[in-house]
Amino acid sequence: MISRRLVLAISVLAALLAGPGANAQGTDPLPSWNDGPAKQAILDLVHATTEAGSPDFVPPADRLATFDQDGTLWVEHPVYSQVVFALDRVVALAPEHPDWKEKEPFKTVLSGDRAAIGKLSLRDLEAIVFATHAGMSVETFNATAADWAAKARDHRWNRPYTELVYQPMQEVLTLLRANGYRTYIVTGGGQAFVRSYAERVYGVAPAEVIGSSLETGYRYDAKGQGELIREPKLELNNNNSGKAEDIYLFTGQRPQAAFGNSTGDREMLEWTGAGGGARLKMLLLHDDAAREYAYGPAAGLPDSKVGTFTPGLLDEAKKKGWTVISMKNDWKRIFAFQ
Amino acid sequence: MISRRLVLAISVLAALLAGPGANAQGTDPLPSWNDGPAKQAILDLVHATTEAGSPDFVPPADRLATFDQDGTLWVEHPVYSQVVFALDRVVALAPEHPDWKEKEPFKTVLSGDRAAIGKLSLRDLEAIVFATHAGMSVETFNATAADWAAKARDHRWNRPYTELVYQPMQEVLTLLRANGYRTYIVTGGGQAFVRSYAERVYGVAPAEVIGSSLETGYRYDAKGQGELIREPKLELNNNNSGKAEDIYLFTGQRPQAAFGNSTGDREMLEWTGAGGGARLKMLLLHDDAAREYAYGPAAGLPDSKVGTFTPGLLDEAKKKGWTVISMKNDWKRIFAFQ
C-alpha cells in the first residue's frame, strides 16, 4: 500500500529538489519582499515547522496555511470583484425579469447611477445575490462565474481582476507548498465564485477553497437525472468566527499560518495563534496609495468609516503578536505585470 | 513555482513505480477479490479514466472517489460502532450526571438491558449524542473518540472495531490512490468521530472525511484563548441527498466512483451516475452470514424490516446499471486478520 505519508514525502522531496524552497541555497524564495520583520517571520515559520529536529517541527500531513482572499491575495478596492459580478449579472439577466425595471434594488442597479449603487445596503446585496446566484444548477453557475472572471476588467488598471493578484503573496503560497503545506483560501466571498478561478489563478484546488455558500438542493431534471440546484438560502457565512469554525469543519485542523487583512479575519488569526508551537498570524495593511490603495487605519479614518479594518484591529495585532505587513514598506513590487 | 499538477504528476509516477497499480505487470492489485463483474468494473474504471488516449480520461486533479463507511468499509452490524461509542459515553459520564439515573433515555442505557436499549428511538439516540458529544472543545472530543476507537472491541470477533475493515475495500482505496484518485469517506456517522481514526485505519486524512456534524461555536476559555466548542445542534445531516450536497460543498466536484451499501447512499450513487464519461457506482450486498452477516434483501426481509437496504434499492441498482458487490461471491476474504 502506498501510504499518504510516502506520497507526501515524495512530493515534498520533489518540490525541494525542483523548487525555490526556503532551504534552497543562494535563491531568495520571496524576491518581491523587502528584508524586514514581515519577510523574516514567514521564513522563520517555515524553518521552525519543517526542519528536522526543530522543537516546533510539524509533520507534513498536518501543515496547513489559510489565506483570506479579498484584500489579502488580490485587490478588493474600490468594490469587491464579486459585487461587480453580481451587479453585472443583474444587467445580463434583466431581459428575463421585466419587473426589475420598477423593483428595488434591481431598478437602482439597472439605472447605472454609480453613486446610488454605492449606497445599496447589505440587505440589498443579499437580495441581488439570491436573485442572480440561485435557481440554477451548480454547473451552470460555475460556467457563468468562470466566464465573467476571464473577461471582466478592473477600471484602474484595465486588466482582468484575476491579474490583480499580489505577487508577494503568490510567492508565499509557492514557498509554503514547496515545504509541504496545503494552502487554503478562506474567503468571506462566495465559495463557488472563487472556486471557478482559484486553480488557474492561485494553484488552489476547488476542495481547498472554503467560502460563504448557498445551500444546494438535490433535484431531478427533465430527464430524471439527479442534479444540485443552488437555493436562495445562506448555508455558510464564512466571516468572523465563521472562518475558524469552517476551517475546522472542512479540515479538522487548526492552521500553522493564517493571513488576513480585515475584521472578518480576526477570529481566524486569533484561533491560529491560540494553538501551540510556532504559528504565523499576518495582517496586511493597505498603506500604499500610489501603487495600490491606502485605507483603514493607514488613511487615518475613524472606526465608523473603516468597515473592513478598524484601528482597533491594529491595536489588537500589536497586543497579540500578529505580524503586520506594510504594503508600502514590505513589498518590493505589488503585481506580476509591473 | 511548483504547480499542484507537477506535484500530483510526481506522486502518481512514484506510486506507479512503487505500488500495486492497475498497470503493474504480473501483480493483481485486488488479490482479495474473486474474478467477476464487480472486480472487472473497478479495473475498467481505472483503465478508462487514467490511461492516456482513453476517451474517458480524467486529469489527475479531478479524480475523486467517495466511500460510505458503515457497512461499506467496515462492519456495521449488529450496531453501528458510533452508537456503541455513544452508549459507552453515557456510562462514562454518568457520575457527573446523577439525574440520568431517573431520566430517559439515559436511565435505559444505564440499566444495561440490551433488549430495551435496542428499542431506543432515533430521537433518543439524538438526545444521547447531544448530551455526550457536545459541550466540550473539539480537541477534547477527538481525544476521547480516538481513545475509544483504540480500545473498544466488537463482541463477535473480540477485536478492535478498527480491525473489522473489509480487506477487499482497502485494496480498492489503495488501487485508486495509486492511480491519482483522492479517496474520501462520506459517512452518515459523525465526522469528528470518523476523523479520529480514519488516517490510521484507512490512510484517509481528516480533510478527506465528510460526515454528519454538530455545529461548533467560537468561545473564549478561562485564559481568554479562542477555542471551538461542540454545540448540541446538527450542522450537517450527511445522509441521503445530504451526501451529494456535502460532497459538492466540500470538494466542488462530482465523483467518478462511489461506493455504498444502503438507502442513505442512494443519491450519492445516483448523482455520481448522472455525470458524463465513465462512472462507477457500487452497492455492497451483505449476503454472507457465515463470514460476516446477511441482512436486507439477502435475508429475504420485507421493506419494513430492512431500514438500511430496501429490496427496492436492489431493483434500482439493476435498473440504473449500478454494480452490486456480493460479499459471498465477490470477496475471497473479508478481513485482513483471516
Coordinates of N, CA and C in Angstrom, one line a residue, chain A residues 124-322:
Chain A
D124 N -29.8 44.8 0.5 CA -30.0 44.9 -1.0 C -29.1 43.9 -1.7
L125 N -27.8 43.9 -1.3 CA -26.8 43.0 -1.9 C -27.2 41.5 -1.8
E126 N -27.8 41.2 -0.6 CA -28.2 39.8 -0.4 C -29.3 39.5 -1.3
A127 N -30.3 40.4 -1.5 CA -31.4 40.2 -2.4 C -30.9 40.0 -3.9
I128 N -29.8 40.7 -4.2 CA -29.2 40.6 -5.5 C -28.5 39.3 -5.7
V129 N -27.8 38.9 -4.7 CA -27.1 37.6 -4.8 C -28.2 36.4 -4.9
F130 N -29.2 36.5 -4.0 CA -30.2 35.4 -4.1 C -30.9 35.4 -5.5
A131 N -31.1 36.5 -6.1 CA -31.8 36.6 -7.4 C -30.9 36.2 -8.5
T132 N -29.6 36.4 -8.4 CA -28.7 36.1 -9.5 C -27.8 34.9 -9.4
H133 N -27.6 34.4 -8.1 CA -26.7 33.3 -7.9 C -27.4 32.0 -7.6
A134 N -28.7 32.0 -7.5 CA -29.5 30.8 -7.2 C -30.5 30.5 -8.3
G135 N -31.1 29.3 -8.1 CA -32.1 28.9 -9.1 C -31.6 28.3 -10.3
M136 N -30.3 27.9 -10.3 CA -29.7 27.2 -11.4 C -28.8 26.1 -10.9
S137 N -28.4 25.2 -11.8 CA -27.6 24.1 -11.4 C -26.2 24.6 -11.0
V138 N -25.5 23.9 -10.2 CA -24.1 24.3 -9.8 C -23.2 24.5 -11.0
E139 N -23.4 23.6 -12.0 CA -22.5 23.6 -13.2 C -22.8 24.9 -14.0
T140 N -24.1 25.3 -14.1 CA -24.4 26.5 -14.9 C -23.9 27.7 -14.2
F141 N -24.0 27.8 -12.9 CA -23.4 28.9 -12.2 C -21.9 29.0 -12.3
N142 N -21.2 27.8 -12.2 CA -19.8 27.8 -12.3 C -19.3 28.3 -13.7
A143 N -20.0 27.9 -14.7 CA -19.6 28.3 -16.0 C -19.7 29.8 -16.2
T144 N -20.8 30.4 -15.7 CA -21.1 31.8 -15.8 C -20.0 32.6 -15.0
A145 N -19.7 32.1 -13.8 CA -18.7 32.8 -13.0 C -17.3 32.7 -13.6
A146 N -16.9 31.5 -14.2 CA -15.6 31.4 -14.8 C -15.5 32.3 -16.0
D147 N -16.6 32.4 -16.8 CA -16.6 33.2 -18.0 C -16.4 34.7 -17.6
W148 N -17.1 35.1 -16.5 CA -17.0 36.5 -16.1 C -15.6 36.8 -15.6
A149 N -15.0 35.9 -14.8 CA -13.7 36.1 -14.3 C -12.6 36.2 -15.4
A150 N -12.9 35.5 -16.5 CA -12.0 35.5 -17.6 C -12.0 36.8 -18.4
K151 N -13.2 37.5 -18.3 CA -13.4 38.7 -19.2 C -13.4 40.0 -18.5
A152 N -14.0 40.1 -17.3 CA -14.3 41.4 -16.6 C -13.0 42.0 -16.3
R153 N -13.0 43.4 -16.4 CA -11.7 44.1 -16.1 C -11.9 45.2 -15.1
D154 N -10.9 45.3 -14.3 CA -10.8 46.4 -13.3 C -10.6 47.7 -14.0
H155 N -11.2 48.8 -13.5 CA -11.2 50.1 -14.2 C -9.9 50.8 -14.1
R156 N -9.2 50.7 -12.9 CA -8.0 51.5 -12.7 C -6.8 50.9 -13.6
W157 N -6.7 49.6 -13.6 CA -5.5 49.0 -14.3 C -5.9 48.5 -15.7
N158 N -7.3 48.5 -16.0 CA -7.8 47.9 -17.2 C -7.2 46.5 -17.5
R159 N -7.2 45.7 -16.5 CA -6.8 44.3 -16.6 C -7.9 43.4 -16.0
P160 N -7.9 42.1 -16.4 CA -8.8 41.2 -15.7 C -8.5 41.2 -14.2
Y161 N -9.6 41.1 -13.4 CA -9.4 41.1 -11.9 C -8.4 40.0 -11.5
T162 N -8.4 38.9 -12.3 CA -7.5 37.8 -11.9 C -6.1 38.1 -12.1
E163 N -5.7 39.2 -12.7 CA -4.3 39.6 -12.8 C -3.9 40.6 -11.6
L164 N -4.9 41.0 -10.8 CA -4.7 41.9 -9.7 C -4.3 41.2 -8.5
V165 N -3.6 40.1 -8.6 CA -3.1 39.3 -7.5 C -1.8 39.8 -7.0
Y166 N -1.6 39.8 -5.7 CA -0.4 40.4 -5.2 C 0.8 39.4 -5.3
Q167 N 1.8 39.8 -6.1 CA 2.9 38.9 -6.4 C 3.6 38.4 -5.1
P168 N 3.8 39.2 -4.1 CA 4.4 38.7 -2.9 C 3.7 37.6 -2.2
M169 N 2.3 37.7 -2.3 CA 1.5 36.6 -1.7 C 1.6 35.3 -2.5
Q170 N 1.7 35.5 -3.9 CA 1.9 34.3 -4.7 C 3.2 33.6 -4.3
E171 N 4.2 34.3 -4.0 CA 5.5 33.7 -3.6 C 5.3 33.0 -2.2
V172 N 4.5 33.6 -1.3 CA 4.2 32.9 0.0 C 3.5 31.6 -0.3
L173 N 2.5 31.6 -1.1 CA 1.8 30.4 -1.4 C 2.7 29.3 -2.0
T174 N 3.6 29.7 -2.9 CA 4.5 28.8 -3.5 C 5.5 28.3 -2.5
L175 N 6.1 29.2 -1.7 CA 7.0 28.7 -0.7 C 6.5 27.7 0.3
L176 N 5.2 28.0 0.7 CA 4.6 27.1 1.7 C 4.3 25.7 1.1
R177 N 3.8 25.8 -0.1 CA 3.5 24.5 -0.8 C 4.8 23.7 -1.1
A178 N 5.9 24.4 -1.4 CA 7.2 23.7 -1.7 C 7.7 23.1 -0.4
N179 N 7.2 23.5 0.8 CA 7.6 23.0 2.0 C 6.5 22.1 2.7
G180 N 5.6 21.5 1.8 CA 4.7 20.5 2.3 C 3.4 21.1 2.8
Y181 N 3.2 22.4 2.8 CA 2.0 22.9 3.3 C 0.8 22.8 2.3
R182 N -0.4 22.5 2.8 CA -1.5 22.7 2.0 C -2.0 24.2 2.2
T183 N -2.3 24.9 1.1 CA -2.6 26.3 1.2 C -4.1 26.4 0.8
Y184 N -4.9 26.8 1.8 CA -6.4 27.0 1.6 C -6.7 28.5 1.5
I185 N -7.6 28.8 0.6 CA -8.3 30.1 0.6 C -9.5 30.0 1.5
V186 N -9.6 31.0 2.4 CA -10.8 31.0 3.3 C -11.4 32.4 3.2
T187 N -12.4 32.5 2.4 CA -12.9 33.8 1.9 C -14.4 34.0 2.4
G188 N -14.6 35.3 2.8 CA -16.0 35.7 3.0 C -16.8 35.7 1.7
G189 N -16.1 35.8 0.6 CA -16.8 35.8 -0.7 C -17.4 34.4 -1.0
G190 N -18.0 34.3 -2.1 CA -18.8 33.1 -2.4 C -17.8 31.9 -2.8
Q191 N -18.0 30.8 -2.2 CA -17.2 29.6 -2.4 C -17.2 29.2 -3.9
A192 N -18.3 29.1 -4.5 CA -18.4 28.7 -5.9 C -17.7 29.7 -6.8
F193 N -18.0 31.0 -6.5 CA -17.4 32.0 -7.4 C -15.8 31.9 -7.3
V194 N -15.3 31.8 -6.2 CA -13.8 31.8 -6.0 C -13.2 30.5 -6.6
R195 N -14.0 29.3 -6.4 CA -13.5 28.1 -6.9 C -13.5 28.1 -8.4
S196 N -14.3 28.9 -9.1 CA -14.3 28.9 -10.5 C -13.0 29.4 -11.2
Y197 N -12.1 30.1 -10.4 CA -10.9 30.5 -11.0 C -9.7 30.2 -10.1
A198 N -9.9 29.7 -8.9 CA -8.8 29.6 -7.9 C -7.6 28.7 -8.4
E199 N -7.9 27.6 -9.1 CA -6.9 26.7 -9.5 C -6.0 27.5 -10.6
R200 N -6.6 28.1 -11.5 CA -5.9 28.8 -12.5 C -5.1 30.0 -12.0
V201 N -5.7 30.8 -11.1 CA -5.1 32.0 -10.6 C -4.1 31.8 -9.5
Y202 N -4.4 30.9 -8.5 CA -3.5 30.7 -7.4 C -2.9 29.3 -7.2
G203 N -3.3 28.4 -8.1 CA -2.9 27.0 -7.9 C -3.6 26.3 -6.8
V204 N -4.8 26.8 -6.4 CA -5.5 26.3 -5.3 C -6.7 25.5 -5.8
A205 N -6.8 24.2 -5.5 CA -7.9 23.3 -6.0 C -9.2 23.7 -5.4
P206 N -10.3 23.3 -6.0 CA -11.6 23.6 -5.5 C -11.8 23.2 -4.1
A207 N -11.3 22.0 -3.7 CA -11.5 21.4 -2.4 C -10.7 22.2 -1.4
E208 N -9.8 23.1 -1.8 CA -9.0 23.9 -0.9 C -9.5 25.3 -0.8
V209 N -10.7 25.6 -1.3 CA -11.4 26.9 -1.2 C -12.6 26.7 -0.2
I210 N -12.5 27.4 0.9 CA -13.7 27.5 1.8 C -14.2 28.9 1.7
G211 N -15.5 29.0 1.5 CA -16.1 30.3 1.4 C -17.6 30.3 1.8
S212 N -18.2 31.5 1.8 CA -19.6 31.6 2.1 C -20.3 30.8 1.0
S213 N -21.4 30.2 1.3 CA -22.1 29.4 0.3 C -23.6 29.3 0.5
L214 N -24.2 29.2 -0.6 CA -25.7 29.0 -0.6 C -25.9 27.5 -0.4
E215 N -27.1 27.2 0.1 CA -27.5 25.8 0.2 C -27.7 25.2 -1.2
T216 N -27.5 23.9 -1.4 CA -27.9 23.3 -2.7 C -28.9 22.3 -2.4
G217 N -29.8 22.1 -3.3 CA -30.9 21.1 -3.1 C -30.7 20.0 -4.2
Y218 N -31.0 18.8 -3.9 CA -30.9 17.7 -4.8 C -32.2 17.5 -5.6
R219 N -32.2 17.7 -6.9 CA -33.5 17.7 -7.6 C -33.3 16.8 -8.9
Y220 N -34.4 16.6 -9.6 CA -34.3 15.8 -10.8 C -34.6 16.7 -12.0
D221 N -33.8 16.6 -13.0 CA -34.0 17.4 -14.2 C -35.1 16.7 -15.1
A222 N -35.3 17.3 -16.3 CA -36.4 16.8 -17.1 C -36.2 15.4 -17.6
K223 N -35.0 14.9 -17.6 CA -34.7 13.5 -18.0 C -34.6 12.6 -16.8
G224 N -34.9 13.1 -15.6 CA -34.9 12.3 -14.4 C -33.5 12.1 -13.8
Q225 N -32.6 12.9 -14.3 CA -31.2 12.8 -13.7 C -31.1 13.7 -12.5
G226 N -30.4 13.2 -11.5 CA -30.2 13.9 -10.3 C -29.2 15.1 -10.5
E227 N -29.6 16.3 -10.0 CA -28.6 17.4 -10.1 C -28.8 18.3 -8.9
L228 N -27.8 19.1 -8.6 CA -27.7 20.0 -7.5 C -28.1 21.4 -7.9
I229 N -29.1 22.0 -7.3 CA -29.6 23.3 -7.7 C -29.3 24.3 -6.5
R230 N -28.7 25.4 -6.9 CA -28.4 26.4 -5.9 C -29.7 27.1 -5.4
E231 N -29.8 27.2 -4.1 CA -31.0 27.7 -3.5 C -30.8 29.1 -2.8
P232 N -31.8 30.0 -2.8 CA -31.6 31.3 -2.3 C -31.6 31.3 -0.7
K233 N -30.7 30.6 -0.2 CA -30.6 30.5 1.3 C -29.1 30.3 1.7
L234 N -28.6 31.1 2.6 CA -27.2 31.0 3.0 C -27.0 29.8 3.8
E235 N -25.9 29.0 3.4 CA -25.6 27.8 4.2 C -24.4 28.1 5.1
L236 N -23.3 28.7 4.6 CA -22.2 29.1 5.4 C -21.9 30.6 5.3
N237 N -21.9 31.3 6.4 CA -21.4 32.7 6.4 C -20.0 32.7 6.8
N238 N -19.1 32.7 5.9 CA -17.7 32.4 6.2 C -16.9 33.7 6.5
N239 N -17.4 34.4 7.6 CA -16.7 35.6 8.0 C -16.6 35.5 9.6
N240 N -15.7 36.3 10.1 CA -15.5 36.4 11.6 C -15.3 35.0 12.2
S241 N -16.1 34.7 13.2 CA -15.9 33.4 13.8 C -16.2 32.2 12.8
G242 N -17.0 32.5 11.8 CA -17.3 31.5 10.8 C -16.1 31.0 10.1
K243 N -15.0 31.8 10.0 CA -13.8 31.3 9.4 C -13.1 30.3 10.2
A244 N -13.0 30.5 11.5 CA -12.4 29.4 12.4 C -13.3 28.2 12.3
E245 N -14.6 28.4 12.5 CA -15.5 27.2 12.5 C -15.4 26.4 11.2
D246 N -15.4 27.1 10.1 CA -15.5 26.4 8.8 C -14.1 25.8 8.4
I247 N -13.0 26.4 8.8 CA -11.7 25.7 8.6 C -11.7 24.4 9.3
Y248 N -12.2 24.4 10.5 CA -12.3 23.1 11.3 C -13.3 22.2 10.7
L249 N -14.4 22.7 10.2 CA -15.4 21.8 9.6 C -14.8 21.1 8.4
F250 N -14.1 21.8 7.6 CA -13.6 21.3 6.3 C -12.3 20.5 6.5
T251 N -11.5 20.8 7.5 CA -10.1 20.2 7.5 C -9.9 19.4 8.8
G252 N -10.7 19.7 9.8 CA -10.4 19.0 11.1 C -9.1 19.5 11.8
Q253 N -8.6 20.6 11.3 CA -7.3 21.1 11.8 C -7.3 22.6 12.1
R254 N -6.3 23.0 12.9 CA -6.0 24.4 13.1 C -4.8 24.8 12.3
P255 N -4.8 25.9 11.6 CA -3.7 26.2 10.7 C -2.4 26.6 11.5
Q256 N -1.2 26.4 10.9 CA 0.0 26.9 11.5 C 0.2 28.3 11.1
A257 N -0.4 28.7 10.0 CA -0.2 30.1 9.5 C -1.5 30.6 8.9
A258 N -1.9 31.9 9.2 CA -3.1 32.5 8.7 C -2.8 33.9 8.2
F259 N -3.4 34.3 7.1 CA -3.2 35.6 6.5 C -4.5 36.3 6.3
G260 N -4.6 37.5 6.8 CA -5.9 38.3 6.6 C -5.6 39.8 6.5
N261 N -6.7 40.5 6.3 CA -6.5 42.0 6.2 C -7.7 42.8 6.8
S262 N -8.6 42.1 7.5 CA -9.8 42.8 7.9 C -10.4 42.2 9.2
T263 N -11.4 42.9 9.7 CA -12.0 42.4 10.9 C -12.7 41.0 10.7
G264 N -13.0 40.7 9.4 CA -13.6 39.4 9.1 C -12.6 38.3 9.3
D265 N -11.3 38.6 9.4 CA -10.2 37.6 9.6 C -9.8 37.5 11.0
R266 N -10.4 38.4 11.9 CA -9.9 38.5 13.2 C -9.8 37.1 14.0
E267 N -11.0 36.4 14.0 CA -11.0 35.2 14.8 C -10.1 34.1 14.1
M268 N -10.0 34.1 12.8 CA -9.1 33.1 12.2 C -7.6 33.3 12.7
L269 N -7.2 34.6 12.7 CA -5.9 34.9 13.2 C -5.7 34.5 14.7
E270 N -6.7 34.9 15.5 CA -6.7 34.7 16.9 C -6.7 33.2 17.2
W271 N -7.5 32.4 16.5 CA -7.6 31.0 16.8 C -6.3 30.3 16.3
T272 N -5.7 30.7 15.2 CA -4.5 30.2 14.8 C -3.4 30.4 15.9
G273 N -3.4 31.7 16.4 CA -2.4 32.0 17.4 C -2.6 31.2 18.7
A274 N -3.8 30.8 19.0 CA -4.1 30.1 20.3 C -3.6 28.6 20.2
G275 N -3.1 28.2 19.1 CA -2.5 26.8 19.0 C -1.1 26.8 19.6
G276 N -0.6 25.7 19.9 CA 0.7 25.6 20.5 C 1.8 25.6 19.4
G277 N 3.1 25.7 19.8 CA 4.2 25.6 18.8 C 4.3 26.9 18.0
A278 N 5.0 26.9 16.9 CA 5.2 28.1 16.1 C 3.9 28.3 15.2
R279 N 3.4 29.5 15.3 CA 2.2 29.9 14.5 C 2.5 31.3 13.9
L280 N 2.1 31.5 12.7 CA 2.3 32.7 12.0 C 0.9 33.4 11.8
K281 N 0.7 34.6 12.3 CA -0.5 35.4 12.1 C -0.2 36.7 11.4
M282 N -0.6 36.9 10.2 CA -0.2 38.1 9.5 C -1.4 38.9 9.0
L283 N -1.3 40.2 9.2 CA -2.3 41.1 8.9 C -1.8 42.1 7.9
L284 N -2.4 42.2 6.7 CA -1.9 43.1 5.6 C -2.5 44.4 5.8
L285 N -1.7 45.5 5.8 CA -2.1 46.8 6.0 C -2.0 47.5 4.6
H286 N -3.1 48.0 4.1 CA -3.2 48.7 2.8 C -2.8 50.2 3.1
D287 N -1.5 50.5 2.9 CA -1.0 51.8 3.2 C -0.2 52.4 2.0
D288 N -0.6 51.9 0.8 CA 0.2 52.3 -0.4 C -0.7 52.9 -1.5
A289 N -1.0 54.2 -1.2 CA -2.0 54.8 -2.2 C -1.4 54.9 -3.6
A290 N -0.1 55.0 -3.7 CA 0.5 55.2 -5.0 C 0.4 53.9 -5.8
R291 N 0.8 52.8 -5.2 CA 0.9 51.6 -6.0 C -0.4 50.8 -5.9
E292 N -1.1 50.9 -4.8 CA -2.4 50.2 -4.7 C -3.4 51.1 -4.1
Y293 N -3.8 51.0 -2.8 CA -4.7 51.9 -2.1 C -4.2 52.0 -0.7
A294 N -4.6 53.1 -0.1 CA -4.4 53.3 1.4 C -5.8 53.4 2.0
Y295 N -6.2 52.6 2.9 CA -7.5 52.7 3.6 C -7.4 52.1 5.0
G296 N -8.5 52.2 5.7 CA -8.4 51.8 7.1 C -7.6 52.7 7.9
P297 N -6.9 52.1 8.9 CA -6.1 53.0 9.8 C -5.0 53.7 9.1
A298 N -4.5 53.2 8.0 CA -3.4 53.8 7.2 C -3.9 55.2 6.6
A299 N -5.2 55.3 6.5 CA -5.8 56.6 6.0 C -6.3 57.4 7.1
G300 N -6.0 57.0 8.3 CA -6.4 57.8 9.5 C -7.9 58.0 9.7
L301 N -8.6 57.0 9.2 CA -10.1 57.1 9.3 C -10.6 56.7 10.7
P302 N -11.7 57.3 11.1 CA -12.3 56.8 12.4 C -13.0 55.5 12.2
D303 N -13.2 54.8 13.3 CA -13.8 53.4 13.3 C -15.0 53.4 12.4
S304 N -15.9 54.3 12.5 CA -17.2 54.2 11.8 C -17.0 54.3 10.3
K305 N -15.8 54.7 9.8 CA -15.6 54.8 8.3 C -14.8 53.7 7.7
V306 N -14.3 52.8 8.6 CA -13.5 51.7 8.1 C -14.0 50.3 8.4
G307 N -15.0 49.9 7.7 CA -15.7 48.7 8.0 C -14.8 47.5 8.0
T308 N -13.8 47.5 7.0 CA -13.1 46.2 6.9 C -11.9 46.1 7.8
F309 N -11.4 47.2 8.3 CA -10.2 47.1 9.1 C -10.2 48.3 10.1
T310 N -10.7 48.0 11.3 CA -10.8 49.1 12.2 C -9.4 49.3 12.9
P311 N -9.2 50.6 13.3 CA -8.0 50.8 14.1 C -7.8 49.9 15.3
G312 N -8.9 49.5 15.9 CA -8.9 48.6 17.0 C -8.2 47.3 16.6
L313 N -8.3 46.9 15.4 CA -7.7 45.6 14.9 C -6.2 45.8 14.9
L314 N -5.7 46.9 14.5 CA -4.3 47.2 14.5 C -3.7 47.1 15.9
D315 N -4.4 47.7 16.9 CA -4.0 47.6 18.3 C -3.9 46.2 18.7
E316 N -5.0 45.4 18.3 CA -5.0 44.0 18.8 C -3.8 43.2 18.2
A317 N -3.5 43.5 16.9 CA -2.4 42.9 16.3 C -1.1 43.1 17.1
K318 N -0.9 44.3 17.5 CA 0.3 44.6 18.3 C 0.3 43.9 19.6
K319 N -0.9 43.9 20.3 CA -1.0 43.2 21.6 C -0.8 41.7 21.5
K320 N -1.3 41.1 20.5 CA -1.3 39.6 20.4 C -0.1 39.1 19.6
G321 N 0.8 40.0 19.1 CA 2.0 39.5 18.4 C 1.7 39.0 17.0
W322 N 0.6 39.6 16.4 CA 0.5 39.3 15.0 C 1.4 40.2 14.2

